[in-house]
Amino acid sequence: MKSAIIKNVSFEDLWDRFAEDENNLCCTRKFGNDGWESFIAWNPLSFYSASKDDGIEGLKKFVKAQQKDNHRVFGYLSYDLGYYLFNIKPKAKNDLFLPDIFFYGFDSYIKFVSDGIEVVACDESILNLYITKVKTILSRPKIDKVSIPASPHCFKLLANTTKEAYSESYSKIKKYITEGDVYQINLTHRMEGETEKGSRDLFVSMCEKNKVGHIAYIEGVGFDILSASPERFIKISANKTIDTFPIKGTRPRGKNQDEDEKFKKQLMNSEKESAELNMVTDLLRNDIGKVSEIGSVKVIVSRNIYPYSTVWHTYSNIQGKLLPCLSSMDALLSMFPGGSITGCPKKRAMEIIDEVEPTMRAVYTGSIGFIDPDDSLDFNIAIRTLIKKGSKVFLQVGGGIVYDSNEKDEYQETLDKAKSFLGIL
């Protein structure tokens, strides 16, 4: 790869000057120290889109071909791909009709560094062309934002699952847990809304209200994805070190410092929340063990707490050394979907999720990320994620159910997670 630094350029300097001919715009952002690399790319050289039934081998070939040409691969795996990987025939309704696998190949992109941007390209000639294009974009005046007036049909997110339907699903899950089918299930429900606001403007608003480490944006084909995820799924470095960071345990942020501290202590002192994280940590440790060298798997962090804009979360960090015979994509698919958004054990949890949730999840609780020519990758868990199709927007929220969960608290937790998206539409 070839690169060059352009100093004193910010994310906003570029974002506010992109025109319509910068197509299929994609980016990742991070706020704080613990996040992934921030980058922007557009006008991909190639893309790969497929259904779960025939897409896996094609995806592996696509990634290898892009790596051979020194291209960055960026896109998503939908949660529903997991049904194919675990040989489950889903019964839930597929009403969004998004691809199960969707990736772009970029021969050039921009990384954000401490003193500006690093323009990266697959070779010297492409780099020179790309630098010229970037300088042309920076020379433009900023695009004025068009104000969208409020109306009764805009700026709302409404649940498409009634409280009664949620309660029925919750009761079924508690029965399965009591009977020993599973230890934990991640139960979710979808909210829907409408907005005339464009996806690029929505993304700016989302970033303002969600200062998290794994923000992603994808302009697809007939859909856009806006993800403000706090959770990293898998990071694999060029030296084959593999890390996963499951999140479990939630409390709302307080209205003042005293209340905030009270909720923080409640979370850290909760045996239920601790047990929930421990179960998922064990599941992910087993998942990493399947693709790692014997003796290399370690729990680096067992239970840390982190403050986000509207909630407190606890998380762990498990690490291993990827087997030499496996590619990073092999590892990603082996561990997919993430255990923190299915439950334990994973396959049975997914079967129950399909039974109690009326619609398929699509990108939500799948994974978004990038793979580089050196076979390193970095993928989030696609929670806190908007799917936009035309003027319609879809946001799904959920939480882990265990034996001693309380239905009222669990439902409120899902609403707390949606708070940071209310008002941006």
Short mmCIF file of C-alpha atoms in Angstrom, two decimals:
data_model
loop_
_atom_site.label_atom_id
_atom_site.label_comp_id
_atom_site.label_asym_id
_atom_site.label_seq_id
_atom_site.Cartn_x
_atom_site.Cartn_y
_atom_site.Cartn_z
CA MET A 1 0.00 0.00 0.00
CA LYS A 2 1.06 3.60 -0.70
CA SER A 3 0.07 6.61 1.40
CA ALA A 4 0.54 10.33 1.95
CA ILE A 5 -0.39 12.72 4.78
CA ILE A 6 -2.47 15.87 4.31
CA LYS A 7 -2.32 17.90 7.52
CA ASN A 8 -5.01 19.91 9.31
CA VAL A 9 -8.01 18.16 7.75
CA SER A 10 -10.90 16.95 9.93
CA PHE A 11 -13.74 14.52 9.36
CA GLU A 12 -16.19 17.42 9.03
CA ASP A 13 -13.98 19.17 6.46
CA LEU A 14 -14.57 16.25 4.11
CA TRP A 15 -18.07 15.12 5.10
CA ASP A 16 -19.61 18.57 4.61
CA ARG A 17 -18.21 18.81 1.07
CA PHE A 18 -19.12 15.44 -0.43
CA ALA A 19 -21.28 15.70 -3.55
CA GLU A 20 -23.72 13.28 -5.15
CA ASP A 21 -21.05 11.88 -7.47
CA GLU A 22 -19.19 10.53 -4.41
CA ASN A 23 -21.31 7.39 -4.53
CA ASN A 24 -21.63 4.49 -2.07
CA LEU A 25 -20.03 6.54 0.67
CA CYS A 26 -18.77 4.45 3.60
CA CYS A 27 -16.98 5.27 6.80
CA THR A 28 -16.10 4.24 10.33
CA ARG A 29 -15.61 6.62 13.25
CA LYS A 30 -14.51 6.33 16.85
CA PHE A 31 -14.81 8.61 19.86
CA GLY A 32 -12.40 8.01 22.69
CA ASN A 33 -9.31 5.83 22.78
CA ASP A 34 -10.97 2.40 22.66
CA GLY A 35 -12.32 2.03 19.15
CA TRP A 36 -11.49 1.08 15.64
CA GLU A 37 -9.71 3.00 12.92
CA SER A 38 -11.63 5.98 11.51
CA PHE A 39 -11.76 6.02 7.71
CA ILE A 40 -13.82 7.24 4.73
CA ALA A 41 -14.11 5.72 1.27
CA TRP A 42 -16.41 6.15 -1.73
CA ASN A 43 -16.85 5.01 -5.34
CA PRO A 44 -15.82 1.39 -4.68
CA LEU A 45 -14.07 -0.52 -7.43
CA SER A 46 -16.19 -3.64 -6.83
CA PHE A 47 -18.83 -5.09 -4.54
CA TYR A 48 -20.14 -8.46 -3.43
CA SER A 49 -23.77 -9.06 -2.47
CA ALA A 50 -25.28 -12.48 -1.82
CA SER A 51 -27.89 -14.54 0.00
CA LYS A 52 -26.96 -16.93 2.79
CA ASP A 53 -27.61 -19.98 0.63
CA ASP A 54 -24.84 -19.43 -1.89
CA GLY A 55 -22.72 -16.62 -0.54
CA ILE A 56 -20.02 -18.01 1.76
CA GLU A 57 -17.59 -19.46 -0.78
CA GLY A 58 -18.14 -16.52 -3.09
CA LEU A 59 -17.35 -14.15 -0.23
CA LYS A 60 -14.08 -15.92 0.56
CA LYS A 61 -13.03 -15.71 -3.11
CA PHE A 62 -14.01 -12.04 -3.25
CA VAL A 63 -11.95 -11.20 -0.16
CA LYS A 64 -8.88 -13.08 -1.42
CA ALA A 65 -9.08 -11.35 -4.82
CA GLN A 66 -9.34 -7.92 -3.17
CA GLN A 67 -6.43 -8.67 -0.84
CA LYS A 68 -4.30 -9.76 -3.78
CA ASP A 69 -4.92 -6.36 -5.41
CA ASN A 70 -4.16 -4.44 -2.17
CA HIS A 71 -7.78 -3.35 -1.69
CA ARG A 72 -9.66 -2.74 1.56
CA VAL A 73 -12.89 -4.76 1.92
CA PHE A 74 -15.69 -3.10 3.89
CA GLY A 75 -19.28 -4.17 4.55
CA TYR A 76 -21.47 -6.38 6.68
CA LEU A 77 -22.67 -9.88 7.52
CA SER A 78 -26.34 -9.98 8.51
CA TYR A 79 -27.45 -11.76 11.67
CA ASP A 80 -29.64 -13.97 9.47
CA LEU A 81 -26.54 -15.48 7.86
CA GLY A 82 -26.15 -17.30 11.18
CA TYR A 83 -29.19 -19.44 10.44
CA TYR A 84 -27.38 -20.88 7.42
CA LEU A 85 -24.15 -21.35 9.36
CA PHE A 86 -26.00 -23.30 12.08
CA ASN A 87 -28.27 -25.18 9.67
CA ILE A 88 -31.48 -23.60 11.02
CA LYS A 89 -34.47 -23.02 8.77
CA PRO A 90 -35.94 -19.69 9.96
CA LYS A 91 -39.70 -19.16 10.19
CA ALA A 92 -39.66 -15.43 11.01
CA LYS A 93 -40.75 -13.01 8.29
CA ASN A 94 -38.07 -11.46 6.06
CA ASP A 95 -39.70 -8.09 5.41
CA LEU A 96 -36.65 -5.87 4.76
CA PHE A 97 -35.14 -7.95 1.92
CA LEU A 98 -31.55 -6.89 2.51
CA PRO A 99 -28.60 -8.99 1.33
CA ASP A 100 -27.23 -11.39 3.95
CA ILE A 101 -23.69 -10.53 2.79
CA PHE A 102 -22.68 -7.13 1.44
CA PHE A 103 -19.11 -5.89 0.91
CA TYR A 104 -17.32 -3.25 -1.15
CA GLY A 105 -13.75 -3.38 -2.42
CA PHE A 106 -11.86 -0.04 -2.29
CA ASP A 107 -8.56 0.60 -4.08
CA SER A 108 -8.14 3.85 -2.11
CA TYR A 109 -9.46 5.42 1.10
CA ILE A 110 -8.73 7.98 3.79
CA LYS A 111 -7.57 7.24 7.34
CA PHE A 112 -7.81 9.85 10.08
CA VAL A 113 -4.58 10.41 11.99
CA SER A 114 -3.62 12.73 14.83
CA ASP A 115 -2.63 15.71 12.67
CA GLY A 116 -4.90 15.29 9.65
CA ILE A 117 -5.65 12.54 7.12
CA GLU A 118 -3.62 9.76 5.55
CA VAL A 119 -4.56 9.09 1.93
CA VAL A 120 -4.07 5.37 1.23
CA ALA A 121 -4.08 3.62 -2.16
CA CYS A 122 -3.13 0.29 -3.67
CA ASP A 123 -0.30 1.75 -5.78
CA GLU A 124 1.51 5.00 -6.59
CA SER A 125 -0.56 5.98 -9.64
CA ILE A 126 -3.89 5.48 -7.85
CA LEU A 127 -2.54 7.43 -4.86
CA ASN A 128 -1.69 10.46 -7.00
CA LEU A 129 -5.14 10.45 -8.61
CA TYR A 130 -6.82 10.09 -5.24
CA ILE A 131 -4.83 12.94 -3.65
CA THR A 132 -5.98 15.19 -6.51
CA LYS A 133 -9.59 14.13 -5.93
CA VAL A 134 -9.34 14.78 -2.18
CA LYS A 135 -7.88 18.24 -2.76
CA THR A 136 -10.71 18.99 -5.21
CA ILE A 137 -13.28 18.02 -2.57
CA LEU A 138 -11.56 20.17 0.06
CA SER A 139 -11.60 23.18 -2.29
CA ARG A 140 -15.40 23.14 -2.51
CA PRO A 141 -17.60 25.31 -0.30
CA LYS A 142 -19.37 23.41 2.46
CA ILE A 143 -22.80 22.10 1.51
CA ASP A 144 -25.63 23.98 3.21
CA LYS A 145 -27.89 21.74 5.26
CA VAL A 146 -31.56 21.86 4.26
CA SER A 147 -33.87 22.18 7.25
CA ILE A 148 -36.73 19.64 7.21
CA PRO A 149 -39.87 21.03 8.91
CA ALA A 150 -41.53 18.83 11.52
CA SER A 151 -44.78 17.05 10.66
CA PRO A 152 -46.99 14.50 12.44
CA HIS A 153 -45.46 11.74 10.28
CA CYS A 154 -41.79 12.54 10.94
CA PHE A 155 -39.35 12.48 13.82
CA LYS A 156 -40.90 9.47 15.58
CA LEU A 157 -39.83 5.93 16.34
CA LEU A 158 -42.71 3.68 17.24
CA ALA A 159 -42.50 0.06 18.39
CA ASN A 160 -43.96 -2.42 15.92
CA THR A 161 -44.24 -5.02 18.71
CA THR A 162 -46.91 -4.39 21.33
CA LYS A 163 -46.07 -4.58 25.01
CA GLU A 164 -48.37 -7.62 25.20
CA ALA A 165 -46.50 -9.38 22.38
CA TYR A 166 -43.17 -8.63 24.08
CA SER A 167 -44.56 -10.03 27.33
CA GLU A 168 -45.65 -13.23 25.59
CA SER A 169 -42.21 -13.72 24.05
CA TYR A 170 -40.57 -12.98 27.40
CA SER A 171 -42.74 -15.61 29.14
CA LYS A 172 -41.82 -18.23 26.54
CA ILE A 173 -38.14 -17.51 27.03
CA LYS A 174 -38.39 -17.75 30.82
CA LYS A 175 -40.12 -21.12 30.38
CA TYR A 176 -37.30 -22.37 28.12
CA ILE A 177 -34.73 -21.19 30.68
CA THR A 178 -36.59 -22.87 33.55
CA GLU A 179 -36.79 -26.12 31.58
CA GLY A 180 -33.04 -26.02 30.90
CA ASP A 181 -33.07 -25.43 27.12
CA VAL A 182 -30.90 -22.33 27.44
CA TYR A 183 -29.16 -20.20 30.06
CA GLN A 184 -29.74 -16.89 28.34
CA ILE A 185 -31.58 -15.41 25.34
CA ASN A 186 -31.16 -12.02 23.70
CA LEU A 187 -34.74 -10.82 23.09
CA THR A 188 -35.22 -7.86 20.75
CA HIS A 189 -38.02 -5.86 19.19
CA ARG A 190 -38.12 -3.39 16.32
CA MET A 191 -39.07 0.28 16.18
CA GLU A 192 -40.00 2.02 12.96
CA GLY A 193 -40.27 5.61 11.79
CA GLU A 194 -40.21 7.98 8.84
CA THR A 195 -38.01 10.95 8.02
CA GLU A 196 -37.30 13.10 5.01
CA LYS A 197 -33.81 13.74 6.35
CA GLY A 198 -31.03 12.34 4.17
CA SER A 199 -28.81 9.53 5.46
CA ARG A 200 -25.66 11.66 5.46
CA ASP A 201 -27.34 14.31 7.64
CA LEU A 202 -28.78 11.60 9.88
CA PHE A 203 -25.29 10.19 10.33
CA VAL A 204 -23.97 13.53 11.59
CA SER A 205 -26.85 13.78 14.08
CA MET A 206 -26.26 10.19 15.20
CA CYS A 207 -22.59 10.85 15.85
CA GLU A 208 -23.42 13.94 17.91
CA LYS A 209 -25.58 11.88 20.27
CA ASN A 210 -23.54 8.66 20.30
CA LYS A 211 -19.91 9.14 21.25
CA VAL A 212 -18.93 5.48 20.92
CA GLY A 213 -16.00 3.57 19.49
CA HIS A 214 -17.44 1.58 16.57
CA ILE A 215 -19.59 3.88 14.46
CA ALA A 216 -20.18 2.80 10.86
CA TYR A 217 -21.95 4.12 7.78
CA ILE A 218 -22.75 2.24 4.56
CA GLU A 219 -24.57 3.53 1.49
CA GLY A 220 -25.84 0.32 -0.03
CA VAL A 221 -28.01 -0.48 -3.04
CA GLY A 222 -31.51 0.66 -2.09
CA PHE A 223 -30.66 0.94 1.60
CA ASP A 224 -28.33 2.73 4.00
CA ILE A 225 -26.88 1.49 7.31
CA LEU A 226 -26.03 3.80 10.23
CA SER A 227 -24.51 2.02 13.21
CA ALA A 228 -23.48 3.61 16.53
CA SER A 229 -22.27 0.44 18.16
CA PRO A 230 -20.34 0.48 21.44
CA GLU A 231 -19.35 -3.17 20.95
CA ARG A 232 -16.39 -4.58 19.04
CA PHE A 233 -16.98 -8.19 17.96
CA ILE A 234 -13.64 -9.37 16.60
CA LYS A 235 -10.33 -7.68 15.94
CA ILE A 236 -7.56 -9.71 14.29
CA SER A 237 -4.19 -8.06 13.86
CA ALA A 238 -1.61 -8.79 11.17
CA ASN A 239 0.34 -10.92 13.69
CA LYS A 240 -2.74 -13.20 14.08
CA THR A 241 -3.73 -12.01 17.57
CA ILE A 242 -7.52 -12.26 17.87
CA ASP A 243 -9.59 -10.30 20.40
CA THR A 244 -13.30 -10.25 21.17
CA PHE A 245 -15.12 -7.86 23.52
CA PRO A 246 -18.60 -9.05 24.60
CA ILE A 247 -20.85 -6.49 26.32
CA LYS A 248 -23.47 -7.57 28.87
CA GLY A 249 -24.96 -5.58 31.72
CA THR A 250 -26.78 -2.25 31.38
CA ARG A 251 -27.98 0.61 33.54
CA PRO A 252 -29.23 4.05 32.39
CA ARG A 253 -27.12 7.15 32.89
CA GLY A 254 -28.31 9.40 35.72
CA LYS A 255 -29.81 12.86 35.41
CA ASN A 256 -27.16 14.21 37.77
CA GLN A 257 -23.82 13.06 39.19
CA ASP A 258 -25.30 11.41 42.31
CA GLU A 259 -27.91 9.46 40.33
CA ASP A 260 -25.31 8.51 37.72
CA GLU A 261 -23.03 7.10 40.43
CA LYS A 262 -25.97 5.24 41.97
CA PHE A 263 -26.76 3.46 38.66
CA LYS A 264 -23.08 2.67 38.16
CA LYS A 265 -22.86 1.01 41.59
CA GLN A 266 -26.12 -0.87 40.96
CA LEU A 267 -24.63 -2.38 37.81
CA MET A 268 -21.33 -3.34 39.40
CA ASN A 269 -23.08 -4.87 42.44
CA SER A 270 -25.66 -6.83 40.43
CA GLU A 271 -25.10 -10.59 40.65
CA LYS A 272 -27.57 -11.08 37.81
CA GLU A 273 -25.66 -8.75 35.45
CA SER A 274 -22.34 -10.30 36.48
CA ALA A 275 -23.64 -13.82 35.80
CA GLU A 276 -24.98 -12.69 32.41
CA LEU A 277 -21.57 -11.37 31.35
CA ASN A 278 -19.80 -14.46 32.72
CA MET A 279 -21.99 -16.76 30.61
CA VAL A 280 -21.29 -14.84 27.41
CA THR A 281 -17.58 -14.62 28.25
CA ASP A 282 -17.46 -18.41 28.56
CA LEU A 283 -19.29 -18.78 25.24
CA LEU A 284 -16.88 -16.43 23.45
CA ARG A 285 -13.88 -18.11 25.08
CA ASN A 286 -15.07 -21.39 23.59
CA ASP A 287 -15.66 -19.73 20.21
CA ILE A 288 -12.15 -18.26 20.15
CA GLY A 289 -10.71 -21.59 21.30
CA LYS A 290 -12.01 -23.30 18.16
CA VAL A 291 -9.87 -21.09 15.91
CA SER A 292 -6.88 -20.41 18.19
CA GLU A 293 -3.63 -22.17 19.01
CA ILE A 294 -3.85 -24.46 22.05
CA GLY A 295 -2.99 -22.64 25.26
CA SER A 296 -3.21 -19.16 23.73
CA VAL A 297 -6.75 -18.25 24.87
CA LYS A 298 -6.88 -15.89 27.85
CA VAL A 299 -9.46 -13.64 29.50
CA ILE A 300 -7.61 -10.31 29.48
CA VAL A 301 -10.45 -8.34 31.13
CA SER A 302 -13.17 -10.14 33.08
CA ARG A 303 -15.55 -7.27 33.95
CA ASN A 304 -14.94 -3.60 33.24
CA ILE A 305 -17.52 -0.82 33.25
CA TYR A 306 -17.75 1.96 30.68
CA PRO A 307 -19.97 5.10 30.47
CA TYR A 308 -21.83 5.70 27.19
CA SER A 309 -24.13 8.61 26.33
CA THR A 310 -27.36 7.09 27.69
CA VAL A 311 -26.28 3.87 29.45
CA TRP A 312 -23.57 2.18 31.52
CA HIS A 313 -22.25 -1.13 30.14
CA THR A 314 -19.95 -3.85 31.45
CA TYR A 315 -17.74 -5.85 29.13
CA SER A 316 -14.95 -8.42 28.99
CA ASN A 317 -12.01 -9.05 26.65
CA ILE A 318 -10.92 -12.53 25.49
CA GLN A 319 -7.77 -13.04 23.43
CA GLY A 320 -6.16 -15.87 21.47
CA LYS A 321 -3.65 -16.60 18.70
CA LEU A 322 -5.28 -17.55 15.38
CA LEU A 323 -4.28 -20.92 13.95
CA PRO A 324 -1.78 -20.47 11.06
CA CYS A 325 -3.93 -22.55 8.71
CA LEU A 326 -6.94 -20.19 9.04
CA SER A 327 -7.66 -16.82 7.46
CA SER A 328 -9.24 -13.98 9.38
CA MET A 329 -12.47 -14.53 7.42
CA ASP A 330 -12.46 -18.21 8.49
CA ALA A 331 -12.29 -17.05 12.12
CA LEU A 332 -15.01 -14.43 11.69
CA LEU A 333 -17.43 -16.92 10.12
CA SER A 334 -16.59 -19.58 12.72
CA MET A 335 -17.50 -17.23 15.59
CA PHE A 336 -20.48 -15.62 13.85
CA PRO A 337 -22.95 -14.42 15.03
CA GLY A 338 -21.72 -12.92 18.29
CA GLY A 339 -22.73 -14.75 21.45
CA SER A 340 -23.66 -11.54 23.25
CA ILE A 341 -26.63 -11.06 20.90
CA THR A 342 -27.82 -14.67 20.65
CA GLY A 343 -27.56 -16.35 24.06
CA CYS A 344 -26.20 -19.60 25.48
CA PRO A 345 -25.97 -22.17 24.02
CA LYS A 346 -25.84 -20.35 20.71
CA LYS A 347 -27.71 -22.65 18.31
CA ARG A 348 -30.63 -23.35 20.64
CA ALA A 349 -30.82 -19.65 21.51
CA MET A 350 -31.06 -18.78 17.81
CA GLU A 351 -33.85 -21.32 17.31
CA ILE A 352 -35.83 -19.74 20.14
CA ILE A 353 -35.16 -16.22 18.86
CA ASP A 354 -36.60 -17.27 15.50
CA GLU A 355 -39.67 -18.61 17.32
CA VAL A 356 -40.40 -15.54 19.47
CA GLU A 357 -39.35 -12.63 17.24
CA PRO A 358 -41.85 -11.98 14.40
CA THR A 359 -39.35 -10.59 11.86
CA MET A 360 -35.81 -11.46 10.85
CA ARG A 361 -33.12 -9.10 12.13
CA ALA A 362 -31.20 -8.37 8.89
CA VAL A 363 -28.09 -6.26 9.60
CA TYR A 364 -29.09 -5.67 13.23
CA THR A 365 -26.92 -7.82 15.56
CA GLY A 366 -24.88 -8.90 12.56
CA SER A 367 -21.38 -7.44 12.10
CA ILE A 368 -19.97 -4.48 10.17
CA GLY A 369 -16.27 -4.07 9.51
CA PHE A 370 -13.25 -4.14 7.24
CA ILE A 371 -10.58 -6.61 6.09
CA ASP A 372 -7.19 -5.44 4.83
CA PRO A 373 -4.58 -6.95 2.47
CA ASP A 374 -2.46 -8.11 5.45
CA ASP A 375 -5.51 -10.18 6.54
CA SER A 376 -6.17 -8.04 9.60
CA LEU A 377 -9.82 -7.25 10.27
CA ASP A 378 -11.98 -5.29 12.70
CA PHE A 379 -15.74 -5.88 13.05
CA ASN A 380 -18.35 -4.48 15.40
CA ILE A 381 -21.59 -6.01 16.65
CA ALA A 382 -24.27 -4.08 14.75
CA ILE A 383 -26.33 -2.91 17.73
CA ARG A 384 -27.72 0.65 17.99
CA THR A 385 -28.10 0.41 14.22
CA LEU A 386 -30.52 2.20 11.89
CA ILE A 387 -31.57 0.64 8.60
CA LYS A 388 -32.92 3.25 6.17
CA LYS A 389 -34.92 2.40 3.05
CA GLY A 390 -36.31 5.47 1.31
CA SER A 391 -37.97 7.58 4.01
CA LYS A 392 -38.49 4.56 6.29
CA VAL A 393 -36.12 3.89 9.18
CA PHE A 394 -35.88 0.78 11.36
CA LEU A 395 -34.18 0.52 14.75
CA GLN A 396 -34.11 -2.71 16.74
CA VAL A 397 -33.33 -2.88 20.46
CA GLY A 398 -33.01 -5.72 22.95
CA GLY A 399 -31.34 -7.25 25.95
CA GLY A 400 -30.27 -10.54 27.51
CA ILE A 401 -32.86 -12.56 29.46
CA VAL A 402 -31.67 -14.91 32.22
CA TYR A 403 -33.40 -16.91 34.98
CA ASP A 404 -33.64 -14.03 37.47
CA SER A 405 -34.48 -11.29 34.95
CA ASN A 406 -37.38 -8.94 35.63
CA GLU A 407 -39.67 -8.28 32.67
CA LYS A 408 -40.35 -4.63 33.50
CA ASP A 409 -36.63 -3.90 33.91
CA GLU A 410 -35.69 -5.75 30.72
CA TYR A 411 -38.26 -3.88 28.63
CA GLN A 412 -37.15 -0.54 30.10
CA GLU A 413 -33.55 -1.43 29.23
CA THR A 414 -34.49 -1.72 25.56
CA LEU A 415 -36.05 1.76 25.68
CA ASP A 416 -32.96 3.18 27.40
CA LYS A 417 -30.85 1.86 24.52
CA ALA A 418 -33.11 3.62 21.99
CA LYS A 419 -32.90 7.02 23.73
CA SER A 420 -29.81 8.19 21.90
CA PHE A 421 -31.62 7.79 18.57
CA LEU A 422 -34.78 9.63 19.55
CA GLY A 423 -34.83 13.14 18.15
CA ILE A 424 -32.23 12.67 15.40
CA LEU A 425 -34.76 11.76 12.72
#
